[in-house]
PDB file of C-alpha atoms in Angstrom:
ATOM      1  CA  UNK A   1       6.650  62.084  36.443  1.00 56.00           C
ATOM      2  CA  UNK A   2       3.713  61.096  38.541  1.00 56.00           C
ATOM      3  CA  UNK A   3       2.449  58.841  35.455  1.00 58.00           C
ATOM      4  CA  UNK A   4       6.210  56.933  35.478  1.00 60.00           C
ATOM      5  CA  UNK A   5       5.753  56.104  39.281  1.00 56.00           C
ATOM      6  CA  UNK A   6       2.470  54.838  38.730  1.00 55.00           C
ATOM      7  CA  UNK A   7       3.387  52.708  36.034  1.00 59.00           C
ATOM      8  CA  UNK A   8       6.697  51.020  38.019  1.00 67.00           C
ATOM      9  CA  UNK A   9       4.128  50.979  40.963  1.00 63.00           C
ATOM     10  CA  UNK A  10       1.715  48.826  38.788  1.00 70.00           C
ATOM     11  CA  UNK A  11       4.285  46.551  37.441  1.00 70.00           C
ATOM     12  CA  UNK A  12       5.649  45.920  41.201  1.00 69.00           C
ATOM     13  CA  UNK A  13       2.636  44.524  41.760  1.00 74.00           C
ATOM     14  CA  UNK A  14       1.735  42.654  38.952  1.00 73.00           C
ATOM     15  CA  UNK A  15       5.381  40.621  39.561  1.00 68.00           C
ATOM     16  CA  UNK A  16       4.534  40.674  42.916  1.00 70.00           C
ATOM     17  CA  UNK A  17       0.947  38.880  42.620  1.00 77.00           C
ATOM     18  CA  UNK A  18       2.886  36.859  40.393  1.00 77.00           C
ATOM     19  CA  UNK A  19       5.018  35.224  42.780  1.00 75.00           C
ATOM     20  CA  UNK A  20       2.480  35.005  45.173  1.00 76.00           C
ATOM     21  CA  UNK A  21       0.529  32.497  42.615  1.00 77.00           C
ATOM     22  CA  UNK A  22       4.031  30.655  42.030  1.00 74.00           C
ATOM     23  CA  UNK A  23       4.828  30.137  45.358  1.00 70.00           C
ATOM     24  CA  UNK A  24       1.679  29.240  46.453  1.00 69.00           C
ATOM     25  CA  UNK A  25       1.308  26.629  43.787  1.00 66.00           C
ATOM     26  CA  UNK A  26       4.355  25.591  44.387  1.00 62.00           C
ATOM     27  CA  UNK A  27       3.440  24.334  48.241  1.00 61.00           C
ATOM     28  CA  UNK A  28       0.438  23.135  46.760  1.00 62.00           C
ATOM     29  CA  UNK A  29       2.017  20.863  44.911  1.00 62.00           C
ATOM     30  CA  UNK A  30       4.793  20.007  47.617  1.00 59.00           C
ATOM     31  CA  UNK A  31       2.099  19.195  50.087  1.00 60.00           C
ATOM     32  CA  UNK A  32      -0.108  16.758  47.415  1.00 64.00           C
ATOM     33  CA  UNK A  33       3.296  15.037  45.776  1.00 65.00           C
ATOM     34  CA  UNK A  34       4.740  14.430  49.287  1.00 76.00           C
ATOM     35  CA  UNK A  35       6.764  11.189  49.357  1.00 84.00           C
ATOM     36  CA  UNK A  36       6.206   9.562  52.615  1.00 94.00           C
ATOM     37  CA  UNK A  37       7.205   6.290  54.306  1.00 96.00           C
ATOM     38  CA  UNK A  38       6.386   3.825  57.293  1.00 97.00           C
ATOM     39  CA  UNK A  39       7.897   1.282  58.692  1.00 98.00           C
ATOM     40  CA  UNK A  40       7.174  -2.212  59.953  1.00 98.00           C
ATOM     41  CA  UNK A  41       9.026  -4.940  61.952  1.00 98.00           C
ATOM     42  CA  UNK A  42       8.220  -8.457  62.546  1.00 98.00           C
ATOM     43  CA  UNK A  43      10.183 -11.020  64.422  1.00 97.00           C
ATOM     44  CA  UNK A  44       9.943 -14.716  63.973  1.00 95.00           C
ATOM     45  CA  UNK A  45      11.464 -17.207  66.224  1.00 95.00           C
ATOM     46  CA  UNK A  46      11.349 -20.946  66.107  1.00 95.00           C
ATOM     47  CA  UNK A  47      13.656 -23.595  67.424  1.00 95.00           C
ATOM     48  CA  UNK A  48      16.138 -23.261  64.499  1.00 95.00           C
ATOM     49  CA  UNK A  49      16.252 -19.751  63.809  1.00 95.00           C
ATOM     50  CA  UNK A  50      15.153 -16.128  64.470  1.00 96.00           C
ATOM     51  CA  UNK A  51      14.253 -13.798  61.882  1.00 95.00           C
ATOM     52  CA  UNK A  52      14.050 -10.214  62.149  1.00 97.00           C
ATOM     53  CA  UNK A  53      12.336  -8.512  59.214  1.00 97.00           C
ATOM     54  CA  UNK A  54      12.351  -4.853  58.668  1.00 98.00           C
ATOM     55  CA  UNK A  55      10.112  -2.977  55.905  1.00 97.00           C
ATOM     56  CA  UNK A  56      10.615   0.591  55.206  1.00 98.00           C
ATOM     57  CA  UNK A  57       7.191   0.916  52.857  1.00 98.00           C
ATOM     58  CA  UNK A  58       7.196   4.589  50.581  1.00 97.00           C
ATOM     59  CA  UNK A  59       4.554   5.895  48.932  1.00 96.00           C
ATOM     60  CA  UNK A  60       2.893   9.187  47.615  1.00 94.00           C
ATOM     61  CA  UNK A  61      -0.835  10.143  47.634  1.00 91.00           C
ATOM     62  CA  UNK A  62      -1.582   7.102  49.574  1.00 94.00           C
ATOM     63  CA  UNK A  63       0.077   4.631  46.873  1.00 96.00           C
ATOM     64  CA  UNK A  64       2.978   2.242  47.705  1.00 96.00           C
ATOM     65  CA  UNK A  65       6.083   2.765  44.847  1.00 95.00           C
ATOM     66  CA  UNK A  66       8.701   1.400  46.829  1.00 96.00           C
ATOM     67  CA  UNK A  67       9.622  -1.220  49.781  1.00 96.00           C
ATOM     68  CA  UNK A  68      13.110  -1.465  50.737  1.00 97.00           C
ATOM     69  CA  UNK A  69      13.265  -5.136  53.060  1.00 96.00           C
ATOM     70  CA  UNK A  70      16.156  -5.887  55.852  1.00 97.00           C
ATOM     71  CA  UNK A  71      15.728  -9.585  56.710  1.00 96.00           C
ATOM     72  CA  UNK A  72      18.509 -10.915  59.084  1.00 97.00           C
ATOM     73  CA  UNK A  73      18.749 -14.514  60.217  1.00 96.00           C
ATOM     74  CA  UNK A  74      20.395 -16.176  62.974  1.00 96.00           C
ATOM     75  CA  UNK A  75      20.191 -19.632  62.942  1.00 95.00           C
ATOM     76  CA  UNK A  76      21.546 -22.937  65.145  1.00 94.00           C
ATOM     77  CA  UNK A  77      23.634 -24.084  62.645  1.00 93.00           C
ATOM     78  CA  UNK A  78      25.626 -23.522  59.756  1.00 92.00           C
ATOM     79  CA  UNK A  79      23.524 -26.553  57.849  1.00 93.00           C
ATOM     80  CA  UNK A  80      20.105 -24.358  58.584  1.00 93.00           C
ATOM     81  CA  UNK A  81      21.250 -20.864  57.606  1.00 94.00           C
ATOM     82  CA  UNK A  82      22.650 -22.500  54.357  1.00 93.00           C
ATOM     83  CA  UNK A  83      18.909 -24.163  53.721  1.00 93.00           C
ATOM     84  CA  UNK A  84      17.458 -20.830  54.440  1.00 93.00           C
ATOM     85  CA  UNK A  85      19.575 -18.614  53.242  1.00 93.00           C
ATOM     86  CA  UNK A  86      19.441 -20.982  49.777  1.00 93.00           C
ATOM     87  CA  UNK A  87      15.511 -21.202  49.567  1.00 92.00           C
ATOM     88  CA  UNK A  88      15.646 -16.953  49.797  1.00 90.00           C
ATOM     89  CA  UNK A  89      18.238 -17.083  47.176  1.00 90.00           C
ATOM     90  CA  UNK A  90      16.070 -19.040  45.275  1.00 90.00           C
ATOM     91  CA  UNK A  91      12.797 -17.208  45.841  1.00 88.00           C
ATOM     92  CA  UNK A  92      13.991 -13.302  45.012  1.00 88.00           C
ATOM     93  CA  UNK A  93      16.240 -14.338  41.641  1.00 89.00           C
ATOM     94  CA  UNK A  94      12.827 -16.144  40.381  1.00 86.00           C
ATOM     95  CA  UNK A  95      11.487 -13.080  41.229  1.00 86.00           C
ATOM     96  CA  UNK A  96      13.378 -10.795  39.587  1.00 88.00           C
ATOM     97  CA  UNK A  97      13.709 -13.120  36.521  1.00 88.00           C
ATOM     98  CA  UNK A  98       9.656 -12.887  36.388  1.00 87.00           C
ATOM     99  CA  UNK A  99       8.636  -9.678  37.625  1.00 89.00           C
ATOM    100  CA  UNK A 100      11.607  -7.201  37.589  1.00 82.00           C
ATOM    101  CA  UNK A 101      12.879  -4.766  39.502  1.00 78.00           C
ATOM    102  CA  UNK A 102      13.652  -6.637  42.001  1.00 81.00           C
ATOM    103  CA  UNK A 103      16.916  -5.833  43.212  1.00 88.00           C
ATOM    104  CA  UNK A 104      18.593  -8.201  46.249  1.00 91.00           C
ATOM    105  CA  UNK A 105      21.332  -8.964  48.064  1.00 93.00           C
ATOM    106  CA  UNK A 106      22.025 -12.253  49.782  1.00 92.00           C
ATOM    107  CA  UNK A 107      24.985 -12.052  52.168  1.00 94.00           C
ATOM    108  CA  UNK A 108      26.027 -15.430  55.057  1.00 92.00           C
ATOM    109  CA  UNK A 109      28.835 -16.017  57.799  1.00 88.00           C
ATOM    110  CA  UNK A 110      28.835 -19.059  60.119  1.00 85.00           C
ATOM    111  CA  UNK A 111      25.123 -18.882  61.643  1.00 88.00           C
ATOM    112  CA  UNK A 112      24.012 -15.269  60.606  1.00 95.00           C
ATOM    113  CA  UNK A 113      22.594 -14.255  57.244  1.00 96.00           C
ATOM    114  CA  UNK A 114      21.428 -11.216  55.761  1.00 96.00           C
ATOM    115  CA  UNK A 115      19.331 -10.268  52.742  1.00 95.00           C
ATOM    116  CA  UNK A 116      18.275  -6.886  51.697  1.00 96.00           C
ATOM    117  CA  UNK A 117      15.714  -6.323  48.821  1.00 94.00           C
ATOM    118  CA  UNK A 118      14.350  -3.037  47.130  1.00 95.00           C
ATOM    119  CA  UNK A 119      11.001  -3.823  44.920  1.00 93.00           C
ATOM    120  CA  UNK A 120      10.115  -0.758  42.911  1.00 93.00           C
ATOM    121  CA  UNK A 121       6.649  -1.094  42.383  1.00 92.00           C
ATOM    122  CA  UNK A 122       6.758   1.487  39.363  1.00 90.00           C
ATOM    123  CA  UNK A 123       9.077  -0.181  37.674  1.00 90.00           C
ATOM    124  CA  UNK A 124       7.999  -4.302  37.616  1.00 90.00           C
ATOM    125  CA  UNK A 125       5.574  -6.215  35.651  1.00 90.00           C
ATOM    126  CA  UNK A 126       2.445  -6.417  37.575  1.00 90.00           C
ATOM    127  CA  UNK A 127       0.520  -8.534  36.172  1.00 89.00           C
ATOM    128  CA  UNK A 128       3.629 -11.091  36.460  1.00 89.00           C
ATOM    129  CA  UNK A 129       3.505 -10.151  39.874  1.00 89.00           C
ATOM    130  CA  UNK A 130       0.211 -11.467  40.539  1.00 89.00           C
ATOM    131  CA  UNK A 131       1.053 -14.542  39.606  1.00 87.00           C
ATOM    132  CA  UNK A 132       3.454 -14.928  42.464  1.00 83.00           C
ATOM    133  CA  UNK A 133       0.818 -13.049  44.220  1.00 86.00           C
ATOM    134  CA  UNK A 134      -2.785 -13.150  43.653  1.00 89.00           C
ATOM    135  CA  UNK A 135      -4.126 -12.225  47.236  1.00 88.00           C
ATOM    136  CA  UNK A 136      -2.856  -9.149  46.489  1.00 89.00           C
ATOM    137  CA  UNK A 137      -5.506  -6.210  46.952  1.00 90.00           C
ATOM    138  CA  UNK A 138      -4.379  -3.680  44.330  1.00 93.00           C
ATOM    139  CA  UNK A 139      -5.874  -0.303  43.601  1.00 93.00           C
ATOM    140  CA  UNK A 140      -7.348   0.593  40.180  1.00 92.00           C
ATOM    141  CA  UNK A 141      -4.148   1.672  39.263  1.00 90.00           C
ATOM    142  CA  UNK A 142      -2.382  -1.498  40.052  1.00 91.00           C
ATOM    143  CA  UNK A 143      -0.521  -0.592  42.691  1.00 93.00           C
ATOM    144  CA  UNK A 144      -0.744  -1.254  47.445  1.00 95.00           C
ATOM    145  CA  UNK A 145      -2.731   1.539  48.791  1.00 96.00           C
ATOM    146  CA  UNK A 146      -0.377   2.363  51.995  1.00 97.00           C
ATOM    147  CA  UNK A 147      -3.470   1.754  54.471  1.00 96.00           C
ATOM    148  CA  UNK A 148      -3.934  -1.769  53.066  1.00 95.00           C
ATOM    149  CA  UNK A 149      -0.071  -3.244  52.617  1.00 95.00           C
ATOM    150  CA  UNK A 150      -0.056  -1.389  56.273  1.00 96.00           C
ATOM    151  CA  UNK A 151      -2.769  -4.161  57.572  1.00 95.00           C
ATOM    152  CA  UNK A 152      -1.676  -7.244  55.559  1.00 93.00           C
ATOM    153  CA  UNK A 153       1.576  -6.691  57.175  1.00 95.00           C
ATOM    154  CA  UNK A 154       0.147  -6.387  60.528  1.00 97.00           C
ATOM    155  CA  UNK A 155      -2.448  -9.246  60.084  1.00 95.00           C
ATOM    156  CA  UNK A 156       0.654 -11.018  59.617  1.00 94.00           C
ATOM    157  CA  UNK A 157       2.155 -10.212  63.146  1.00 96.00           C
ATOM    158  CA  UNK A 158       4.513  -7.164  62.040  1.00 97.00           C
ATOM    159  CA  UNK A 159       4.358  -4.168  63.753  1.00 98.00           C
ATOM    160  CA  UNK A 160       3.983  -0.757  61.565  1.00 97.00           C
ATOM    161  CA  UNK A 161       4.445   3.018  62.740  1.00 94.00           C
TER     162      UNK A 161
END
């Protein structure tokens, strides 16, 4: 009888070791795969218009995958927006002609537009995109390291948190 306790004893603790090692691996992992984001802001204001540009940058062990961009536009008149708005039309369907994965939306009423762009960085054609952009400073693995999109986008007068 003794011998039978001891047995269901040991197995008790073998499953219980077990899921000790599961779960433990299992916030191991949570706390290395963690998909985190920042954002950054930037205003621009001229004569004509005002721009207000929102990032929302995400990224995982320090790598950017994904920027999700809120650009709204006022401007003076309905003859500016329509230049604007028309040149960002322009730019983002070359874009995603080129480099892919570059989904936008270009909407405009009276003196107000707004355009709203997700780039998945996993998903376009990076060497394409260096074409459009060959400043940028890319990791080994081709992709923004968080720290340095965080401080292009600062050195260019956005504010990040």
């Amino acid at each position: 009888y003794f011998a039978k306790i001891y047995i269901e004893g040991e197995k008790m603790k073998n499953a219980l070791i077990i899921t000790i090692i599961v779960l433990s691996l299992a916030i191991i992992s949570y706390i290395f795969n963690k998909k985190e984001y920042i954002t950054c802001t930037k205003k621009t204001m001229n004569e004509d218009y005002t721009l207000l540009s929102n990032y929302k940058i995400y990224y995982q062990n320090e790598e950017v995958y994904k920027i999700e961009i809120k650009e709204t536009v006022e401007a003076k008149t309905t003859n500016i927006l329509n230049q604007i708005m028309q040149n960002i039309e322009n730019s983002y369907k070359n874009y995603k002609e080129e480099i892919g994965s570059y989904d936008y939306e270009v909407k405009k009423e009276k003196t107000k537009g707004e355009t709203k762009v997700i780039i998945n960085y996993d998903e376009i054609d990076m060497d394409a995109y260096l074409k459009y952009n060959p400043e940028a400073n890319l990791n080994e693995n081709k992709k923004y390291n968080i720290e340095d999109l965080k401080k292009m986008y600062e050195e260019r007068g956005a504010i990040c948190k």
